[in-house]
């Protein structure tokens, strides 16, 4: 009997209905239709230290479009990252905590931190605070058609800079988002349009060249779904995704589909999000790697990062095991930038910059603990014997020595609907070169309703292809 090993995170509050979870594993679907299985689970990428920038929390990052220079904000420092893994302090901010927003116009990089704005001049490496008295306090910035665009905190008013000059701001160069009386919390430029996100609605503006203010709302371009946290707004899979809030409630993840909001979160993911008390410090980061594009959502108060894989349309979770505190936490990343042909992420607590790689099997030396909780296995209340369970894995991946030389998979199970589980039983996943190895357990009793749970942590390439209960014995 084939078991549903491969699947998303979908644990509901009512665990007796569905309690499956996928942590630090992502789903790969067969593109040929002739693979051994329709899909498999693979270990999520690990973290290898690439550079260090100061010691403060990672707050934002950016790669410039024309010359491919990489920049990060760590604590109160604005650093350039060089290809050899060294960093250079290019400027100092007046704040040291909280997310920052970064944009560029080809000659200038602009940084805003919620109170102040700064300009880094690319040609001269000069860094200076914006001192124009008409520059509004703002938390986010983007660029379009020669203008830096921000919004004044606590209002529904977007502002634009002078053309190609982030130092210069006219007090009359602003507009209003008027479809709803909500304040703006975020903005983004996408497909040549500006999208302004309030707490109850989104308005889309085009550059019409109007003399009074060049950006005007597009006809019919009002989405009656707002944003719960501005830094969750991200370009993703040729559109925009954000964590939403509106008059009906909060905690749904939306994708822009034309001038409509399309729900991409599930009831289970929304239940996880709803368990958080405060969304205001939530943020997201996106990246693509080996044919997959990921939206990684960090909601304050949760112990995992919620990840939507746009390639397969499924959610999984990622976590970091904090050895000093003996607990699982959200993923280390606070942002992503593609630099030196690498997917780099900044650490949310310190100045570390990591290479996020599928060829790395630990988080900067710390174990990646993967887990897969199966859906319920039942057959209309009949008692099912569990004589043998076999997991089809990528075999022979053990290391030559040290941890991982004899990699193990641990198994436990629940017979009460997923509420309590047995102790773990471990079995070998196959030493190096043992390509016929299978993970196998016997004498597992019987049950009317069983939930299996797998776990592993050895620093090797993990891929789980299939699971079989009571497979036929070889002749």
Coordinates of N, CA, C and O in Angstrom, one line a residue, residues 156-260:
X156 N -2.6 58.9 3.7 CA -2.9 58.2 2.5 C -2.2 58.9 1.3 O -2.7 58.9 0.2
X157 N -1.1 59.6 1.6 CA -0.5 60.5 0.6 C 0.9 60.0 0.1 O 1.8 59.9 0.9
X158 N 1.0 59.6 -1.2 CA 2.2 59.3 -1.8 C 2.9 60.5 -2.3 O 2.3 61.5 -2.7
X159 N 4.3 60.6 -2.1 CA 5.1 61.7 -2.5 C 6.1 61.2 -3.6 O 6.5 60.0 -3.6
X160 N 6.6 62.1 -4.4 CA 7.6 61.8 -5.4 C 8.8 62.8 -5.2 O 8.6 63.9 -4.8
X161 N 10.0 62.3 -5.5 CA 11.2 63.1 -5.5 C 11.2 64.0 -6.8 O 10.4 63.8 -7.7
X162 N 12.2 64.8 -6.8 CA 12.6 65.5 -8.1 C 13.0 64.4 -9.1 O 13.5 63.3 -8.7
X163 N 12.9 64.7 -10.3 CA 13.3 63.7 -11.3 C 14.8 63.3 -11.2 O 15.7 64.2 -11.1
X164 N 15.1 62.1 -11.0 CA 16.5 61.5 -10.9 C 17.3 62.1 -9.7 O 18.5 62.2 -9.8
X165 N 16.6 62.6 -8.7 CA 17.3 63.2 -7.6 C 16.6 63.0 -6.3 O 15.6 63.6 -5.9
X166 N 17.1 62.0 -5.5 CA 16.4 61.7 -4.2 C 16.7 62.7 -3.1 O 16.1 62.6 -2.0
X167 N 17.6 63.6 -3.3 CA 17.8 64.7 -2.3 C 16.8 65.8 -2.3 O 16.6 66.4 -1.3
X168 N 16.1 65.9 -3.4 CA 15.2 67.1 -3.6 C 13.7 66.7 -3.6 O 13.3 65.8 -4.4
X169 N 12.9 67.3 -2.7 CA 11.5 67.0 -2.5 C 10.7 68.3 -2.5 O 11.0 69.2 -1.8
X170 N 9.6 68.4 -3.3 CA 8.7 69.5 -3.3 C 7.5 69.2 -2.5 O 6.9 68.2 -2.6
X171 N 7.2 70.2 -1.6 CA 6.0 69.9 -0.7 C 4.7 69.7 -1.4 O 3.7 69.2 -0.8
X172 N 4.6 70.2 -2.7 CA 3.4 70.0 -3.4 C 3.4 68.8 -4.3 O 2.4 68.5 -5.0
X173 N 4.5 68.0 -4.3 CA 4.5 66.8 -5.2 C 4.0 65.6 -4.4 O 4.7 64.7 -4.1
X174 N 2.7 65.6 -4.2 CA 2.1 64.5 -3.5 C 0.7 64.4 -4.1 O 0.1 65.3 -4.7
X175 N 0.1 63.2 -3.8 CA -1.3 62.9 -4.2 C -2.0 62.3 -3.1 O -1.5 62.2 -1.9
X176 N -3.2 61.7 -3.3 CA -4.0 61.1 -2.2 C -4.6 59.8 -2.8 O -5.1 59.8 -4.0
X177 N -4.6 58.8 -2.0 CA -5.4 57.6 -2.3 C -6.7 57.7 -1.6 O -6.8 57.7 -0.4
X178 N -7.8 57.9 -2.4 CA -9.1 58.3 -1.8 C -10.2 57.3 -1.9 O -11.3 57.7 -1.4
X179 N -10.0 56.1 -2.4 CA -11.1 55.2 -2.5 C -11.5 54.7 -1.1 O -12.7 54.3 -0.9
X180 N -10.6 54.8 -0.1 CA -11.0 54.3 1.2 C -10.3 55.3 2.2 O -9.2 55.8 1.9
X181 N -10.8 55.6 3.4 CA -10.2 56.5 4.3 C -9.0 55.9 5.1 O -8.6 56.4 6.2
X182 N -8.5 54.8 4.6 CA -7.4 54.1 5.4 C -6.0 54.8 5.1 O -5.9 55.5 4.0
X183 N -5.1 54.6 5.9 CA -3.7 55.1 5.7 C -2.9 54.1 4.9 O -3.2 52.8 5.0
X184 N -1.9 54.5 4.2 CA -1.0 53.7 3.5 C 0.0 53.0 4.4 O 0.5 53.5 5.4
X185 N 0.3 51.7 4.1 CA 1.2 50.9 4.9 C 2.3 50.4 4.0 O 3.3 49.8 4.5
X186 N 2.2 50.5 2.6 CA 3.2 49.9 1.7 C 3.0 50.3 0.3 O 1.9 50.9 0.0
X187 N 4.0 50.1 -0.5 CA 3.9 50.5 -1.9 C 4.9 49.6 -2.7 O 5.8 49.0 -2.1
X188 N 4.6 49.4 -4.0 CA 5.5 48.7 -4.8 C 5.3 49.1 -6.3 O 4.2 49.4 -6.7
X189 N 6.4 49.1 -7.1 CA 6.3 49.3 -8.5 C 6.3 48.0 -9.2 O 7.2 47.2 -8.9
X190 N 5.3 47.7 -10.1 CA 5.3 46.5 -10.7 C 4.6 46.6 -12.1 O 3.5 47.3 -12.2
X191 N 5.2 46.1 -13.1 CA 4.7 46.2 -14.5 C 4.4 47.6 -14.9 O 3.4 47.9 -15.6
X192 N 5.3 48.6 -14.5 CA 5.1 49.9 -14.9 C 4.0 50.7 -14.2 O 3.6 51.7 -14.7
X193 N 3.5 50.1 -13.1 CA 2.4 50.8 -12.4 C 2.8 50.8 -10.9 O 3.6 50.0 -10.4
X194 N 2.3 51.8 -10.2 CA 2.6 52.0 -8.8 C 1.3 51.4 -8.1 O 0.2 51.8 -8.4
X195 N 1.6 50.5 -7.1 CA 0.5 50.0 -6.3 C 0.7 50.5 -4.9 O 1.7 50.3 -4.2
X196 N -0.4 51.1 -4.4 CA -0.3 51.7 -3.0 C -1.3 50.9 -2.1 O -2.5 50.8 -2.4
X197 N -0.7 50.4 -1.0 CA -1.4 49.5 -0.2 C -1.8 50.2 1.1 O -1.0 50.7 1.9
X198 N -3.2 50.3 1.4 CA -3.7 50.8 2.6 C -4.1 49.6 3.5 O -3.9 48.4 3.1
X199 N -4.7 49.9 4.6 CA -5.1 48.8 5.5 C -6.5 48.2 5.1 O -6.9 47.2 5.7
X200 N -7.1 48.8 4.1 CA -8.4 48.3 3.7 C -8.5 48.2 2.2 O -9.4 47.5 1.7
X201 N -7.6 48.7 1.4 CA -7.7 48.7 0.0 C -6.3 48.9 -0.7 O -5.3 49.3 0.0
X202 N -6.2 48.6 -1.9 CA -5.0 48.8 -2.8 C -5.5 49.6 -4.0 O -6.5 49.3 -4.6
X203 N -4.7 50.7 -4.3 CA -5.0 51.5 -5.5 C -3.8 51.4 -6.4 O -2.7 51.5 -6.0
X204 N -4.1 51.3 -7.7 CA -3.1 51.2 -8.7 C -3.0 52.5 -9.5 O -4.0 52.9 -10.0
X205 N -1.8 53.1 -9.6 CA -1.6 54.4 -10.3 C -0.8 54.2 -11.6 O 0.2 53.4 -11.5
X206 N -1.1 54.9 -12.6 CA -0.3 55.0 -13.8 C 0.4 56.3 -13.9 O -0.1 57.3 -13.4
X207 N 1.5 56.4 -14.6 CA 2.2 57.6 -14.9 C 1.5 58.2 -16.2 O 1.8 57.8 -17.3
X208 N 0.7 59.2 -15.9 CA -0.1 59.8 -17.1 C 0.6 61.1 -17.5 O 0.2 61.7 -18.5
X209 N 1.7 61.5 -16.8 CA 2.4 62.8 -17.2 C 1.7 64.0 -16.8 O 2.0 65.1 -17.2
X210 N 0.7 63.9 -15.9 CA -0.1 65.1 -15.4 C 0.9 66.1 -14.8 O 1.8 65.7 -14.0
X211 N 0.7 67.3 -15.2 CA 1.6 68.4 -14.7 C 1.6 68.6 -13.2 O 2.6 68.9 -12.6
X212 N 0.4 68.4 -12.6 CA 0.3 68.6 -11.2 C 1.0 67.5 -10.4 O 1.7 67.7 -9.4
X213 N 0.7 66.3 -10.8 CA 1.3 65.1 -10.2 C 1.2 64.0 -11.3 O 0.1 63.7 -11.7
X214 N 2.4 63.4 -11.7 CA 2.4 62.6 -12.9 C 1.7 61.2 -12.7 O 1.3 60.6 -13.7
X215 N 1.4 60.8 -11.5 CA 0.8 59.5 -11.2 C -0.7 59.7 -10.9 O -1.0 60.4 -9.9
X216 N -1.6 59.0 -11.6 CA -3.0 59.0 -11.3 C -3.6 57.6 -11.3 O -3.1 56.7 -12.0
X217 N -4.6 57.5 -10.5 CA -5.2 56.1 -10.4 C -5.8 55.6 -11.7 O -6.5 56.4 -12.4
X218 N -5.5 54.4 -12.0 CA -6.0 53.7 -13.2 C -7.5 53.5 -13.0 O -8.0 53.2 -11.9
X219 N -8.2 53.6 -14.1 CA -9.7 53.4 -14.1 C -10.0 52.0 -13.6 O -9.5 51.0 -14.2
X220 N -10.8 51.9 -12.6 CA -11.3 50.6 -12.1 C -10.2 49.8 -11.3 O -10.4 48.7 -10.9
X221 N -9.1 50.5 -11.0 CA -8.0 49.8 -10.4 C -8.0 50.0 -8.9 O -7.1 50.5 -8.3
X222 N -9.0 49.5 -8.2 CA -9.2 49.5 -6.8 C -9.4 48.1 -6.3 O -10.3 47.4 -6.8
X223 N -8.6 47.6 -5.4 CA -8.7 46.2 -4.8 C -9.2 46.4 -3.4 O -8.5 47.0 -2.6
X224 N -10.3 45.8 -3.1 CA -10.9 46.0 -1.8 C -10.3 45.0 -0.7 O -11.0 44.4 0.0
X225 N -9.0 44.9 -0.8 CA -8.3 44.0 0.2 C -7.0 44.8 0.6 O -6.2 45.1 -0.3
X226 N -6.8 45.1 1.8 CA -5.7 45.8 2.3 C -4.5 45.0 2.7 O -4.5 43.8 2.4
X227 N -3.5 45.6 3.3 CA -2.3 45.0 3.7 C -2.1 45.1 5.2 O -2.2 46.1 5.8
X228 N -1.7 43.9 5.8 CA -1.5 43.9 7.2 C -0.1 44.4 7.6 O 0.1 44.8 8.8
X229 N 0.9 44.3 6.8 CA 2.2 44.7 7.1 C 2.9 45.0 5.8 O 3.1 44.1 4.9
X230 N 3.4 46.2 5.6 CA 4.0 46.6 4.4 C 5.2 45.8 3.9 O 5.3 45.6 2.7
X231 N 6.0 45.3 4.8 CA 7.2 44.6 4.3 C 6.9 43.1 3.9 O 7.8 42.4 3.6
X232 N 5.6 42.7 3.9 CA 5.2 41.4 3.3 C 4.9 41.6 1.8 O 4.7 40.6 1.2
X233 N 4.9 42.8 1.3 CA 4.6 43.0 -0.1 C 5.8 42.7 -0.9 O 6.9 43.3 -0.7
X234 N 5.7 41.8 -1.8 CA 6.9 41.3 -2.6 C 6.5 41.0 -4.0 O 5.4 40.5 -4.3
X235 N 7.4 41.3 -4.9 CA 7.3 40.8 -6.3 C 7.5 39.3 -6.3 O 8.4 38.8 -5.7
X236 N 6.6 38.6 -7.0 CA 6.6 37.1 -6.9 C 6.0 36.5 -8.1 O 4.8 36.8 -8.4
X237 N 6.7 35.7 -8.9 CA 6.2 35.0 -10.0 C 5.4 35.9 -11.0 O 4.3 35.6 -11.3
X238 N 6.1 37.0 -11.3 CA 5.5 37.9 -12.3 C 4.3 38.7 -11.8 O 3.5 39.2 -12.6
X239 N 4.1 38.8 -10.5 CA 3.0 39.5 -9.9 C 3.4 40.0 -8.5 O 4.6 40.1 -8.2
X240 N 2.5 40.3 -7.7 CA 2.8 40.8 -6.3 C 2.0 40.0 -5.3 O 0.8 39.7 -5.5
X241 N 2.6 39.7 -4.2 CA 2.0 38.9 -3.1 C 2.1 39.7 -1.8 O 3.1 40.4 -1.6
X242 N 1.1 39.6 -0.9 CA 1.1 40.3 0.3 C 0.3 39.6 1.4 O -0.6 38.8 1.0
X243 N 0.5 39.9 2.6 CA -0.3 39.5 3.8 C -1.5 40.5 4.0 O -1.2 41.6 4.2
X244 N -2.7 40.0 3.9 CA -3.8 40.9 3.8 C -4.6 41.1 5.1 O -4.5 40.4 6.0
X245 N -5.4 42.2 5.0 CA -6.3 42.6 6.0 C -7.4 43.4 5.4 O -7.1 44.2 4.4
X246 N -8.7 43.2 5.8 CA -9.7 44.1 5.2 C -10.9 44.1 6.3 O -10.7 43.7 7.4
X247 N -12.0 44.6 5.8 CA -13.1 44.8 6.8 C -13.7 43.5 7.3 O -14.3 43.4 8.3
X248 N -13.4 42.4 6.5 CA -13.9 41.1 6.9 C -13.0 40.3 7.9 O -13.4 39.3 8.5
X249 N -11.7 40.7 7.9 CA -10.8 40.0 8.8 C -9.4 40.2 8.3 O -9.1 41.0 7.4
X250 N -8.5 39.3 8.8 CA -7.0 39.4 8.6 C -6.4 38.1 8.4 O -7.1 37.0 8.6
X251 N -5.2 38.1 7.9 CA -4.4 36.8 7.9 C -4.5 36.0 6.7 O -4.2 34.8 6.7
X252 N -4.9 36.5 5.5 CA -5.0 35.8 4.2 C -3.8 36.3 3.4 O -3.5 37.5 3.3
X253 N -3.2 35.4 2.7 CA -2.1 35.8 1.8 C -2.7 35.9 0.4 O -3.3 34.9 -0.1
X254 N -2.5 37.0 -0.2 CA -3.1 37.3 -1.5 C -2.1 37.5 -2.6 O -0.9 37.9 -2.4
X255 N -2.5 37.2 -3.8 CA -1.7 37.4 -5.0 C -2.5 38.3 -6.0 O -3.7 38.1 -6.2
X256 N -1.8 39.3 -6.5 CA -2.4 40.2 -7.5 C -2.7 39.5 -8.8 O -1.8 38.9 -9.4
X257 N -3.9 39.5 -9.2 CA -4.4 38.9 -10.5 C -5.1 39.9 -11.3 O -6.3 40.1 -11.1
X258 N -4.4 40.6 -12.1 CA -5.1 41.8 -12.8 C -5.3 42.8 -11.7 O -4.4 43.2 -10.9
X259 N -6.6 43.3 -11.6 CA -7.0 44.2 -10.6 C -7.8 43.5 -9.5 O -8.7 44.1 -8.9
X260 N -7.5 42.2 -9.3 CA -8.2 41.4 -8.3 C -7.2 40.8 -7.4 O -6.1 40.5 -7.8

